[in-house]
Tab-separated table of C-alpha atoms in Angstrom:
chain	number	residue	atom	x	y	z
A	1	UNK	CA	-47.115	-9.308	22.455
A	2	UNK	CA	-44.358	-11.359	21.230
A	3	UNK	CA	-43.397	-14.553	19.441
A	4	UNK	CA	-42.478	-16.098	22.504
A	5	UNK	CA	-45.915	-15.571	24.336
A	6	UNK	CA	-47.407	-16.981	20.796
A	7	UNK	CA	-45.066	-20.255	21.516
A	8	UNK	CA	-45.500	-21.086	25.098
A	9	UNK	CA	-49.590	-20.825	24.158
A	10	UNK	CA	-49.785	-17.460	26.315
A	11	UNK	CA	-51.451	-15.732	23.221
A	12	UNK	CA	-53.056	-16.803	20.122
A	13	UNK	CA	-51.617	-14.949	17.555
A	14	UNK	CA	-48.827	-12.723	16.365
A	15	UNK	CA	-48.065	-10.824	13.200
A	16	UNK	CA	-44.098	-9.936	13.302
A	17	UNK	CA	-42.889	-7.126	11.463
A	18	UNK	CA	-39.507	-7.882	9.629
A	19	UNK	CA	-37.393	-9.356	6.864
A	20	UNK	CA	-39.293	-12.931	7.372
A	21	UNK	CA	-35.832	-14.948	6.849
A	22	UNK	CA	-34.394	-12.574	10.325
A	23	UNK	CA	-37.601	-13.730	12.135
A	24	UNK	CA	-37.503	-17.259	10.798
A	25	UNK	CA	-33.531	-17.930	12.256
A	26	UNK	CA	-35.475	-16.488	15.928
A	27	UNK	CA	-37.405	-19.511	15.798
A	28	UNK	CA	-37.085	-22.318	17.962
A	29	UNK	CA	-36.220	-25.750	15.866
A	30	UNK	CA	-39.199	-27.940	14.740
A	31	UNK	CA	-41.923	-25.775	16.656
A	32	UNK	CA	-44.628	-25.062	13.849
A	33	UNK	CA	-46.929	-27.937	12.750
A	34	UNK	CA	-47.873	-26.037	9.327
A	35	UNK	CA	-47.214	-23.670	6.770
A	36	UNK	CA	-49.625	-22.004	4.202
A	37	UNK	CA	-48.539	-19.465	1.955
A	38	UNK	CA	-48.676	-17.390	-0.839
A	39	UNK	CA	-45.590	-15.391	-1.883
A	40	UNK	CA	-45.265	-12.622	-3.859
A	41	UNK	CA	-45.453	-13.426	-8.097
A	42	UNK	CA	-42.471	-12.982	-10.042
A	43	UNK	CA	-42.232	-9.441	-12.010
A	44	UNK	CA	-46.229	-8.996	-11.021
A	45	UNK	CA	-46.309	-5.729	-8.575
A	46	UNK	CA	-44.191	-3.027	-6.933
A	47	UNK	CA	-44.894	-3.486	-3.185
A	48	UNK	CA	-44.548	-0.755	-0.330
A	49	UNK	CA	-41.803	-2.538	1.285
A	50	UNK	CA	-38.039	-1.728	1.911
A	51	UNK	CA	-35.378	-3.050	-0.199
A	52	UNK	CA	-33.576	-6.240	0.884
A	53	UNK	CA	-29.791	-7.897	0.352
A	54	UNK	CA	-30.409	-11.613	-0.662
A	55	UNK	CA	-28.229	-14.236	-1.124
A	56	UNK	CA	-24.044	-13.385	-1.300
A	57	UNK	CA	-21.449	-14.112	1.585
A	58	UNK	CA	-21.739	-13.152	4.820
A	59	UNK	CA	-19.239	-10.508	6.109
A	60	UNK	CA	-19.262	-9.003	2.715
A	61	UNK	CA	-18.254	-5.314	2.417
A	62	UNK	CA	-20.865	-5.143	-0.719
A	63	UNK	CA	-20.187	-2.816	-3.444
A	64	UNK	CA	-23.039	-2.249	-5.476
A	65	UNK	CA	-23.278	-1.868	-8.800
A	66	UNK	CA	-27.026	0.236	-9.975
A	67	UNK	CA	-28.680	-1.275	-13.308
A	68	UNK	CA	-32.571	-0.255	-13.623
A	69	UNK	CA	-34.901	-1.868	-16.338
A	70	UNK	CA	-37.959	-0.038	-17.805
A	71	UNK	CA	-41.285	-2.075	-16.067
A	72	UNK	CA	-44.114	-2.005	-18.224
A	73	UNK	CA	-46.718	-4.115	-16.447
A	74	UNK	CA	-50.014	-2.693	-16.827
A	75	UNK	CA	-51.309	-6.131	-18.480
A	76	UNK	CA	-49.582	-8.501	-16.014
A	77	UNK	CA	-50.938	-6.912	-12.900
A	78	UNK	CA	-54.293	-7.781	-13.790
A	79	UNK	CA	-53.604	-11.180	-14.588
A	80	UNK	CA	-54.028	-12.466	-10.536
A	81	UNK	CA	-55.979	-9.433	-9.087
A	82	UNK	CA	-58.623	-10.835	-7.201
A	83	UNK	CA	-60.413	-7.578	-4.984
A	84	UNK	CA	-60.027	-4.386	-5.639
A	85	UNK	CA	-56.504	-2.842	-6.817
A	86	UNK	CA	-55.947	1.049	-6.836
A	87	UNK	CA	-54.617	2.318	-9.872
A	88	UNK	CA	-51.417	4.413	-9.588
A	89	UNK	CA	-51.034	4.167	-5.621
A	90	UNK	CA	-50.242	0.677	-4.128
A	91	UNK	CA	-48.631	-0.821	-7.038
A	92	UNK	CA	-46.927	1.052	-9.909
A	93	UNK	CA	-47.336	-0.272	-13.554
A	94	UNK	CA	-44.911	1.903	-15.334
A	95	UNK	CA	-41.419	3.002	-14.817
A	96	UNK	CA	-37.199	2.255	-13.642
A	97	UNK	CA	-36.913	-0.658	-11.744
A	98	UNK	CA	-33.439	-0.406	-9.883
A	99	UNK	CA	-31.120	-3.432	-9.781
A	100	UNK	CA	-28.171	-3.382	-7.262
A	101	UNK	CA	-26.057	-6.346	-7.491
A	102	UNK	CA	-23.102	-6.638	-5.092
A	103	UNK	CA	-19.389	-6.560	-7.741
A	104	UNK	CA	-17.752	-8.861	-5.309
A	105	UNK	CA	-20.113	-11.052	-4.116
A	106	UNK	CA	-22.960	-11.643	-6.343
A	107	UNK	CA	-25.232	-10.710	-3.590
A	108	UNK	CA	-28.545	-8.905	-4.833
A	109	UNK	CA	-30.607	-6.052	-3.194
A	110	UNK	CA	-34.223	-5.502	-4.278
A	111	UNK	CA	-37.714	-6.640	-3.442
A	112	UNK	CA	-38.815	-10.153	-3.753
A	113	UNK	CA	-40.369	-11.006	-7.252
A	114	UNK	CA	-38.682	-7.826	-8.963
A	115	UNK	CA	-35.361	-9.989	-9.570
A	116	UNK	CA	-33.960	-9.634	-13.227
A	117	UNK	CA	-34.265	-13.214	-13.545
A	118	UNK	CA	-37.178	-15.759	-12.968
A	119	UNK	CA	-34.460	-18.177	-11.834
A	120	UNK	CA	-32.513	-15.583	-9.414
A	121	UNK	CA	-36.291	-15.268	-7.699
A	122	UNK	CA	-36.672	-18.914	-7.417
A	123	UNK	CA	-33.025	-18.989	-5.761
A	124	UNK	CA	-34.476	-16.382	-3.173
A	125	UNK	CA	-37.914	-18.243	-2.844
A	126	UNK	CA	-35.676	-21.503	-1.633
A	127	UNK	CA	-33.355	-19.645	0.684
A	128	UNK	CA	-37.087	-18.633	2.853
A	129	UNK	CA	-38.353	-22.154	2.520
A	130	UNK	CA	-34.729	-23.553	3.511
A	131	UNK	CA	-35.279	-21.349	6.624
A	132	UNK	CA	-38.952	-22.965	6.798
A	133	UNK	CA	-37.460	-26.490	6.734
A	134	UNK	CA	-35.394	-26.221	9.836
A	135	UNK	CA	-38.444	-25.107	11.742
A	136	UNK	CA	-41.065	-26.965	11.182
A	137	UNK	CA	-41.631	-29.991	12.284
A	138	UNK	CA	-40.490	-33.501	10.756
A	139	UNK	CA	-44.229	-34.575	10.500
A	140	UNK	CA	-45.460	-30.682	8.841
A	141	UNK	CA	-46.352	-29.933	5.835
A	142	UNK	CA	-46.457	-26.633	3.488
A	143	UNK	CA	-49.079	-25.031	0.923
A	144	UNK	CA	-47.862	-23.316	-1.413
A	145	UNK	CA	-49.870	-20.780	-3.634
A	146	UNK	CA	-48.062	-19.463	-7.069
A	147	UNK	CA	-49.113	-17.866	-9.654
A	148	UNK	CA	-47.293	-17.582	-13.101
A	149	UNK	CA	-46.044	-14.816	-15.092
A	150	UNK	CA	-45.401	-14.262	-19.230
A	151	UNK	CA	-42.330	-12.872	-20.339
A	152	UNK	CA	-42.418	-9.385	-22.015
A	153	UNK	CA	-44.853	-8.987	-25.094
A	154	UNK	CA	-42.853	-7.693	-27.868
A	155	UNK	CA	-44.163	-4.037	-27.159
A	156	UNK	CA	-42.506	-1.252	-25.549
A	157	UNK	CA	-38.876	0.465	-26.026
A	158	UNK	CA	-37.247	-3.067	-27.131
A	159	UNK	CA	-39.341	-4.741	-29.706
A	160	UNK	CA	-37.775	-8.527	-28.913
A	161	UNK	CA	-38.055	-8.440	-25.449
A	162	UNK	CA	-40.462	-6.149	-24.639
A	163	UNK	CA	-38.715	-4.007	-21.922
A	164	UNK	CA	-35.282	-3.247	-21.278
A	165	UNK	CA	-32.788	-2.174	-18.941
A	166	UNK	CA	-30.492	0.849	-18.787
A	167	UNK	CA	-27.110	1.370	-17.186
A	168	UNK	CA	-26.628	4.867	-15.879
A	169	UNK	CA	-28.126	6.985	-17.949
A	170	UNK	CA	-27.859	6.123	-21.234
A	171	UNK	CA	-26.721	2.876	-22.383
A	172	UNK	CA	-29.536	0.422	-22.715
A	173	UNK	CA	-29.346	-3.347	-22.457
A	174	UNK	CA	-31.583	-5.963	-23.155
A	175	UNK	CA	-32.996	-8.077	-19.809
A	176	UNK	CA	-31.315	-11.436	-18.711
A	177	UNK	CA	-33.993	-13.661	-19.295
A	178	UNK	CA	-31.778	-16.461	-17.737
A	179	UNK	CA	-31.470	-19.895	-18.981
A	180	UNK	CA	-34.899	-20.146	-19.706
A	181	UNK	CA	-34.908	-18.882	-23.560
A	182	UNK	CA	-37.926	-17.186	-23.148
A	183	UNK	CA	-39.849	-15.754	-25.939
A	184	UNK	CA	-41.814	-12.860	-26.351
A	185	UNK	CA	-45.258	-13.450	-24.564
A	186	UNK	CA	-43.912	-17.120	-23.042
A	187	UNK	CA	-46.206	-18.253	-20.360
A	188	UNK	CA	-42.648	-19.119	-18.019
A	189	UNK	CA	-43.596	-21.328	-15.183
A	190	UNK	CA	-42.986	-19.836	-12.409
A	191	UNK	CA	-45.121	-22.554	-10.382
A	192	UNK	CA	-43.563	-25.730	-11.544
A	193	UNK	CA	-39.945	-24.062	-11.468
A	194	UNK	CA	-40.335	-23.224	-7.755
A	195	UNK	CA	-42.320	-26.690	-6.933
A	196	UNK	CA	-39.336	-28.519	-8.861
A	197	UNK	CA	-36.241	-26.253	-6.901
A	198	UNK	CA	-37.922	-27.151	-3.529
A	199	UNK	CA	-38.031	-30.940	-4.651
A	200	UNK	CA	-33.997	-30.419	-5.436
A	201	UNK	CA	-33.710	-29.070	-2.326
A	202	UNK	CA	-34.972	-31.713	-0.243
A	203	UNK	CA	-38.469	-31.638	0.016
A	204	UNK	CA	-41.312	-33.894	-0.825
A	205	UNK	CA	-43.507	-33.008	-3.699
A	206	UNK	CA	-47.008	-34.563	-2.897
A	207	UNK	CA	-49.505	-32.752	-4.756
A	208	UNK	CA	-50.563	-30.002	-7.040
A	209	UNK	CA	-53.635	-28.340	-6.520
A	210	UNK	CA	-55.871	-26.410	-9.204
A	211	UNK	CA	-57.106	-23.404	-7.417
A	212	UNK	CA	-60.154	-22.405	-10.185
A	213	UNK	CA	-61.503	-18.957	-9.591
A	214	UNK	CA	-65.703	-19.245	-10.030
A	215	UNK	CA	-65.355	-15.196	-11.032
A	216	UNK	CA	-62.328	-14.914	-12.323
A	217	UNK	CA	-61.335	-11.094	-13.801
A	218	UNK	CA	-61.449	-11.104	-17.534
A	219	UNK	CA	-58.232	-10.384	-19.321
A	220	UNK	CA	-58.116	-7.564	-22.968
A	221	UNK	CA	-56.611	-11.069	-24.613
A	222	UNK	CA	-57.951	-12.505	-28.013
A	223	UNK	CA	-54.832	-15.072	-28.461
A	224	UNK	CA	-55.261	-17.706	-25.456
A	225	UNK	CA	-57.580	-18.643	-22.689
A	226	UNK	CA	-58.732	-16.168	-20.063
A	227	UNK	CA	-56.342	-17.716	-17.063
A	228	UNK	CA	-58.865	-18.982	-14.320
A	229	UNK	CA	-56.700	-20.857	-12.229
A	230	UNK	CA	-53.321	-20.649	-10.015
A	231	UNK	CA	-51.365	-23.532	-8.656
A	232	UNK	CA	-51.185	-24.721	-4.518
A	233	UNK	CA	-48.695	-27.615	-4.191
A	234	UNK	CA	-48.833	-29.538	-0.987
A	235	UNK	CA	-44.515	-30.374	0.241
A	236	UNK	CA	-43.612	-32.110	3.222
A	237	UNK	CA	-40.102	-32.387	5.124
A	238	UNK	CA	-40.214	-36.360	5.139
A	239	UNK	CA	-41.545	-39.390	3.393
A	240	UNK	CA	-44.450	-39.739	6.178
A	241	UNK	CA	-46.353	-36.614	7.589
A	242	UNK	CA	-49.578	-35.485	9.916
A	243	UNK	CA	-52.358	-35.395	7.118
A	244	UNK	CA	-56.113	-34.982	8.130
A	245	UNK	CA	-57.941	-37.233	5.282
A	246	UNK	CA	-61.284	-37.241	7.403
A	247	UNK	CA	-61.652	-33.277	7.761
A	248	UNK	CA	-61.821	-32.353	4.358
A	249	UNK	CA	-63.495	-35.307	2.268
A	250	UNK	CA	-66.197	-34.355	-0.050
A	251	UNK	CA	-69.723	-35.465	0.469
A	252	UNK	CA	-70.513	-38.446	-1.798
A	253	UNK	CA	-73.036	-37.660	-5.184
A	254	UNK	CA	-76.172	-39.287	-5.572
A	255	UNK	CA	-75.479	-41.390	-8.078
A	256	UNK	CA	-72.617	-42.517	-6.195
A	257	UNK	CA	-74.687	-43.876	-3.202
A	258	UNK	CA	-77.095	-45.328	-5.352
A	259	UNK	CA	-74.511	-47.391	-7.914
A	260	UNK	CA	-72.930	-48.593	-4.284
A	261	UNK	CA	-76.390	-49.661	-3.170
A	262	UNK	CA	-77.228	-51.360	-6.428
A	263	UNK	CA	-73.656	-53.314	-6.614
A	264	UNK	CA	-72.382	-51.487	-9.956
A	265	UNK	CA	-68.468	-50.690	-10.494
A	266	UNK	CA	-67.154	-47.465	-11.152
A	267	UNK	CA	-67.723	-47.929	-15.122
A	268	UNK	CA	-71.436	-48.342	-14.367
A	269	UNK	CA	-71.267	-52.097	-15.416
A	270	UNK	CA	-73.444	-54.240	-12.706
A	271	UNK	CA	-71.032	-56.521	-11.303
A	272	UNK	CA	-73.707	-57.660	-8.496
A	273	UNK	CA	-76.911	-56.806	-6.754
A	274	UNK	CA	-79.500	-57.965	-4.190
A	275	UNK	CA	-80.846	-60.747	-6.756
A	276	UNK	CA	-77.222	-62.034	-7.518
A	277	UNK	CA	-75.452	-62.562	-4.386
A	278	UNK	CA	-73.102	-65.397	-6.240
A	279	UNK	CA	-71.474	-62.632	-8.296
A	280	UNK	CA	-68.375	-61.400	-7.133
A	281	UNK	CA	-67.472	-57.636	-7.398
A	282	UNK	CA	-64.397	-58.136	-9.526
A	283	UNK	CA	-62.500	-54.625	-9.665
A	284	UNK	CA	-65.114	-52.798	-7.415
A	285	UNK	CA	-64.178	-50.163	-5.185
A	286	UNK	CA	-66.361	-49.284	-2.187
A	287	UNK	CA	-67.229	-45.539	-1.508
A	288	UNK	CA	-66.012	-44.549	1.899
A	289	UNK	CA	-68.992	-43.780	3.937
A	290	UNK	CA	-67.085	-40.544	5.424
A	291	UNK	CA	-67.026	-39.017	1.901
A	292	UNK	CA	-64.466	-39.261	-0.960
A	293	UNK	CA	-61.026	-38.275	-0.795
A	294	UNK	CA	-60.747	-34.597	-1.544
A	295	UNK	CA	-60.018	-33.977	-5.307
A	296	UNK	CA	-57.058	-31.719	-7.037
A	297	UNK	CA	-59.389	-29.201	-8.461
A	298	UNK	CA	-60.570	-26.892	-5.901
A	299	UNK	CA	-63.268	-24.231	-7.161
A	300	UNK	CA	-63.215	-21.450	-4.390
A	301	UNK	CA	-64.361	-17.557	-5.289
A	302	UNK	CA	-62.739	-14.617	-4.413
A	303	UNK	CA	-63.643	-12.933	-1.122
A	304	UNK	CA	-62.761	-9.104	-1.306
A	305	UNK	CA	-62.546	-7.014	2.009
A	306	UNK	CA	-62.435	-3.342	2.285
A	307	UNK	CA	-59.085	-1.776	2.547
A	308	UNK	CA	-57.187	-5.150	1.845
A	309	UNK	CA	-53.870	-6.528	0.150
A	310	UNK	CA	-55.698	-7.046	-3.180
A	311	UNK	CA	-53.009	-9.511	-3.733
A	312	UNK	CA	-54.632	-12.097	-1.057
A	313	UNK	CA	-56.720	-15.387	-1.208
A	314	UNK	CA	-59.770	-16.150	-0.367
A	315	UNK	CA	-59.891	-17.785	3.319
A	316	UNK	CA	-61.452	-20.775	2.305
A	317	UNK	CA	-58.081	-21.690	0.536
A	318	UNK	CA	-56.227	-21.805	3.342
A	319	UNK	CA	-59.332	-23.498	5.354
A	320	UNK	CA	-58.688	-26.440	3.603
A	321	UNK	CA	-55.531	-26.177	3.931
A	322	UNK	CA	-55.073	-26.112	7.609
A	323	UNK	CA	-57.647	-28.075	8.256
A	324	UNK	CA	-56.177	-31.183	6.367
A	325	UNK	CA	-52.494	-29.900	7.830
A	326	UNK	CA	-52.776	-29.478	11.180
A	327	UNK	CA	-55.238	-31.333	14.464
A	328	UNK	CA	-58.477	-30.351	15.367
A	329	UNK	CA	-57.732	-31.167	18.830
A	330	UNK	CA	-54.257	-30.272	19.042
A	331	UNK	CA	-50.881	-30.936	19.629
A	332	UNK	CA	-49.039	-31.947	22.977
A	333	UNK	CA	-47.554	-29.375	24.960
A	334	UNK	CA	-44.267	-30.842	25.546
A	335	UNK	CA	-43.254	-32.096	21.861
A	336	UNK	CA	-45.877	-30.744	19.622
A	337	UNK	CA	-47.094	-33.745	18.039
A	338	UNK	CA	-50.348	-34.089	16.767
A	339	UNK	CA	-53.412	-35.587	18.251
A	340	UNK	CA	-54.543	-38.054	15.992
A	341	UNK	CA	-58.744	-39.573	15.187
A	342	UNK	CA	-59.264	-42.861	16.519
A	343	UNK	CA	-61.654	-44.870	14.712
A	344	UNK	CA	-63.572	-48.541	15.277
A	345	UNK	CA	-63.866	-50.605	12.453
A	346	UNK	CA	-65.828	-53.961	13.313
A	347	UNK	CA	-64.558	-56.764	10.770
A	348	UNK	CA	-66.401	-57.658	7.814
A	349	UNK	CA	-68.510	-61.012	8.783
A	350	UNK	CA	-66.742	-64.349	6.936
A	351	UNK	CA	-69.900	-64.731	5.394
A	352	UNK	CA	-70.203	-62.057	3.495
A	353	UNK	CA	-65.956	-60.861	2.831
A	354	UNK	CA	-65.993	-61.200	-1.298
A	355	UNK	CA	-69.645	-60.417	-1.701
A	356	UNK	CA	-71.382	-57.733	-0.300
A	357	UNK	CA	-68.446	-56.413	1.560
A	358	UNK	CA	-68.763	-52.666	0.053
A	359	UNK	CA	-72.849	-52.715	0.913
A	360	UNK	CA	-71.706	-54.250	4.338
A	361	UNK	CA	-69.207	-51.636	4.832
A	362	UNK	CA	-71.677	-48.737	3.880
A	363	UNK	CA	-74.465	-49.806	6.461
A	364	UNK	CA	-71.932	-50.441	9.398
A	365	UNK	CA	-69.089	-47.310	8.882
A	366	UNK	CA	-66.490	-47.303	10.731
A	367	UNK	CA	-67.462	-45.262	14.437
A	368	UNK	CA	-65.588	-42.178	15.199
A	369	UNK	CA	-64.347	-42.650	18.666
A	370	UNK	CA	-62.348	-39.541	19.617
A	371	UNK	CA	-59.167	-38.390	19.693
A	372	UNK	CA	-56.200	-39.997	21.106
A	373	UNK	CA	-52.535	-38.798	22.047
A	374	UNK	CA	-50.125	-39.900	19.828
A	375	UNK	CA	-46.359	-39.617	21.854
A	376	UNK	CA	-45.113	-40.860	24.322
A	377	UNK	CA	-45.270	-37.935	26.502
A	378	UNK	CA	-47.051	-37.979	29.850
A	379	UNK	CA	-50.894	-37.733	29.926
A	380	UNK	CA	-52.073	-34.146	28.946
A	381	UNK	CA	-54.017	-31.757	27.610
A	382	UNK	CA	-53.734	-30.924	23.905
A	383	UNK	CA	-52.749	-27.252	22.923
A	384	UNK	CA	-53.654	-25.682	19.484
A	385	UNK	CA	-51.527	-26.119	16.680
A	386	UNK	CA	-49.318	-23.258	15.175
A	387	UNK	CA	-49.293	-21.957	11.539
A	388	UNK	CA	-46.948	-19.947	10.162
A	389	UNK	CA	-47.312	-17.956	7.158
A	390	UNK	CA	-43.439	-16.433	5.827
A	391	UNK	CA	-46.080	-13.861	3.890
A	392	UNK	CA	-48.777	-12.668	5.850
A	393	UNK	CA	-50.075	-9.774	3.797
A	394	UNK	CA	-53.587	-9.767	4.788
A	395	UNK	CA	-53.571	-11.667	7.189
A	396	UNK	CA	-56.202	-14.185	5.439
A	397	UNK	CA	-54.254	-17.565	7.069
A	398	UNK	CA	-54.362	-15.900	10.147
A	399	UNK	CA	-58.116	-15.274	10.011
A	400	UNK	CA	-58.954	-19.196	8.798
A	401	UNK	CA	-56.078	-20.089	11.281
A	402	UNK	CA	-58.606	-18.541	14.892
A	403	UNK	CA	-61.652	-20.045	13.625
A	404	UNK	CA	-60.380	-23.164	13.305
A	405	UNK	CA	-58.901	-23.019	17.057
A	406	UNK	CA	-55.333	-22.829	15.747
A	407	UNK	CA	-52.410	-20.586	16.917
A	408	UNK	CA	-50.712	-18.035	14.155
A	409	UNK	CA	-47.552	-16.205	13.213
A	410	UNK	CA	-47.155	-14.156	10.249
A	411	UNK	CA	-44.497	-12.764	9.091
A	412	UNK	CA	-45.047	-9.278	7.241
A	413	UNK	CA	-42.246	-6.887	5.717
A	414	UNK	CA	-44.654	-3.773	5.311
A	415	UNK	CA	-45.481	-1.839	7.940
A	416	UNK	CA	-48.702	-1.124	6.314
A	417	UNK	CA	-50.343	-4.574	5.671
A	418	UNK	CA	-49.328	-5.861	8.948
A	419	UNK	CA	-51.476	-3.145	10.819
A	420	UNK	CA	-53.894	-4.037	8.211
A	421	UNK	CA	-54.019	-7.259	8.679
A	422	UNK	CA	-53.997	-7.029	12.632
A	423	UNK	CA	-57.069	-4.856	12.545
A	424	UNK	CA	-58.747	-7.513	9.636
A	425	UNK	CA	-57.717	-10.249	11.901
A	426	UNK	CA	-59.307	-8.490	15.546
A	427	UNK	CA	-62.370	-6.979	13.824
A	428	UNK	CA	-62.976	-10.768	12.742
A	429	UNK	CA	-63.548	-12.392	16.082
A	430	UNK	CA	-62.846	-9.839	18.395
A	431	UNK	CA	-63.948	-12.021	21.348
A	432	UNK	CA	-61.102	-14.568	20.159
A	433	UNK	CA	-58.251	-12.447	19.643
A	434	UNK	CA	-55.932	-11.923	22.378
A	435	UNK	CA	-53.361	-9.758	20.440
A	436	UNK	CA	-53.742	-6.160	20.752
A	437	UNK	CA	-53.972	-4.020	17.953
């Protein structure tokens, strides 16, 4: 099975093995609809994965110079662990963290997230979404899920920072905390400095998302908050975008209907009712009858699976996500654009536009009619949208991605988790799945 197949609709998903920015440049221009992802945290967890160069100039005959930093991150690693993490085999709390750093070039060769420098990861993080941009479509979006990390504590070998680095074998160094002037124990940002370098770069910031976690792990801290909540921020390539409003509104509350019903404004004030149809409903806003908009917080708990990346989500994140991001009924064959709801909304009567319009509106909604085509390619049939995720892991997107009808790639460095997530992703709908494992 091959990336190809997964384009021209022959199959419905793939999970590609490889440095994701490689894979990315194979891709044809503008051919995913959607991206949902959730790279790996800055300075959080030692990953199973090869070493990469990032970043530097191409042709380069590198010449590496070795630096390693002591990595002290028993606390940290618990601070997003959602599932089940194995102590002292997948990730590695304690030890040398080696730094190569090309003396000619700048380039750097590591792992993603173990940079030196928050803002040296962020750098790396917008090189994979600058890849992203060129091929995705002009009407996609991206979700992005980040979670933060502190800066050292004040324990360990150097009191002030916390950890430090050693060159060779001897001389020790402090860590380059960057241009950030971190403290000791400084919650850094990680989020809103990524969110912020993607705007720079070109893309549209729309939204942040509060992902709360209903059971989140407790944390051995008595000096702030028990962190309950990571950030999802919603980008797009261009000012205007596909966005599904109708497939994830939020049911309407009781009291809701029943202030509509009775004529009251959002403050609870009546501003008109059945036995004062003279008022007018100055500053009232009608509930849609479909549902509200959906909100910013999202309260979703954690969904463990048996030998999983305990690093993943929960697949009702990325649910939401796709289903607000990409068609239920498709996309055309030819250019990929997304079919589109078509609604009929009969007009208010002139009798009663400025008084009972919102009542009106409740008791005649407008009527779902289908879906309609919306290019100007021939007649067809639609074909499932594709999402990508750059960071597969589990393979969680790809598992919300074939139950919602949608086509997949992910893109996985570690040998491990993507025959993990291939056999999490059959076993799910076996029936469905037309990659073999």
């Amino acid at each position: 099975m091959s990336v190809t197949e997964l384009l021209s609709n022959r199959i419905k998903w793939h999970i590609e093995e490889g440095n994701n920015r490689d894979i990315l440049r194979s891709l044809p221009e503008k051919s995913i609809q959607m991206v949902v992802t959730s790279p790996p945290y800055w300075s959080l967890r030692k990953y199973n994965v090869p070493d990469t160069i990032w970043g530097g100039l191409e042709g380069c005959e590198h010449t590496f110079i070795e630096k390693s930093r002591y990595w002290d991150n028993r606390h940290g690693a618990a601070l997003s662990q959602e599932g089940y993490l194995e102590l002292g085999s997948i990730v590695d709390h304690r030890g040398y963290l080696t730094s190569l750093t090309c003396e000619k070039c700048n380039a750097w060769y590591g792992q993603l997230g173990l940079e030196p420098t928050p803002e040296l990861f962020i750098e790396h993080l917008v090189a994979v979404f600058r890849e992203i941009k060129r091929v995705i479509r002009d009407d996609g979006i991206i979700w992005i899920n980040m979670g933060d990390s502190y800066s050292g504590s004040g324990r360990g070998a150097d009191a002030k920072y916390g950890d430090h680095a050693i060159v060779g074998e001897s001389q020790a160094i402090k860590p380059d905390w960057g241009k950030l002037n971190l403290k000791p124990k400084d919650l850094i940002g990680v989020p809103w400095m990524l969110a912020f370098a993607l705007r720079n770069d070109g893309w549209y910031l729309r939204s942040d998302i509060i992902w709360q976690k209903i059971a989140a792990l407790p944390e051995s801290v008595t000096d702030r908050p028990t962190k309950s909540h990571e950030y999802i921020f919603l980008l797009s390539k261009q000012e205007r975008y596909f966005y599904d409003q109708d497939a994830i509104r939020e049911p309407l509350a009781d009291s809701t209907i029943n202030d509509r019903r009775m004529g009251t404004s959002g403050t609870g004030r009546a501003r008109y009712s059945a036995d004062n149809m003279s008022a007018t409903p100055s500053g009232f806003t009608g509930a849609n009858p479909l549902g509200r908009n959906k909100r910013s917080v999202w309260a979703i708990s954690s969904e463990p699976l048996r030998d999983e990346h305990y690093a993943s989500f929960p697949s009702e994140l990325p649910t939401i996500c796709i289903e607000a991001g990409t068609s239920e009924k498709g996309c055309c064959p030819h250019c990929g654009t997304s079919w589109i709801r078509s609604y009929n909304k009969e007009p208010v009567p002139q009798d009663i536009k400025g008084k009972m319009t919102v009542l009106w509106r409740r008791e005649h909604p407008p009527k779902f009619l289908g879906w309609q085509q919306n290019c100007k390619c021939e007649p067809h049939e639609p074909i499932p949208s594709i999402v990508l995720d750059p960071f597969s892991g589990s393979g969680r997107t790809g598992i919300a991605a074939l139950r919602l009808n949608r086509r997949y790639l992910g893109c996985e460095l570690s040998s491990e988790y993507a025959e993990m997530s291939r056999k999490l992703i059959y076993n799910d709908c076996p029936l469905l799945n037309m990659e073999l494992v």
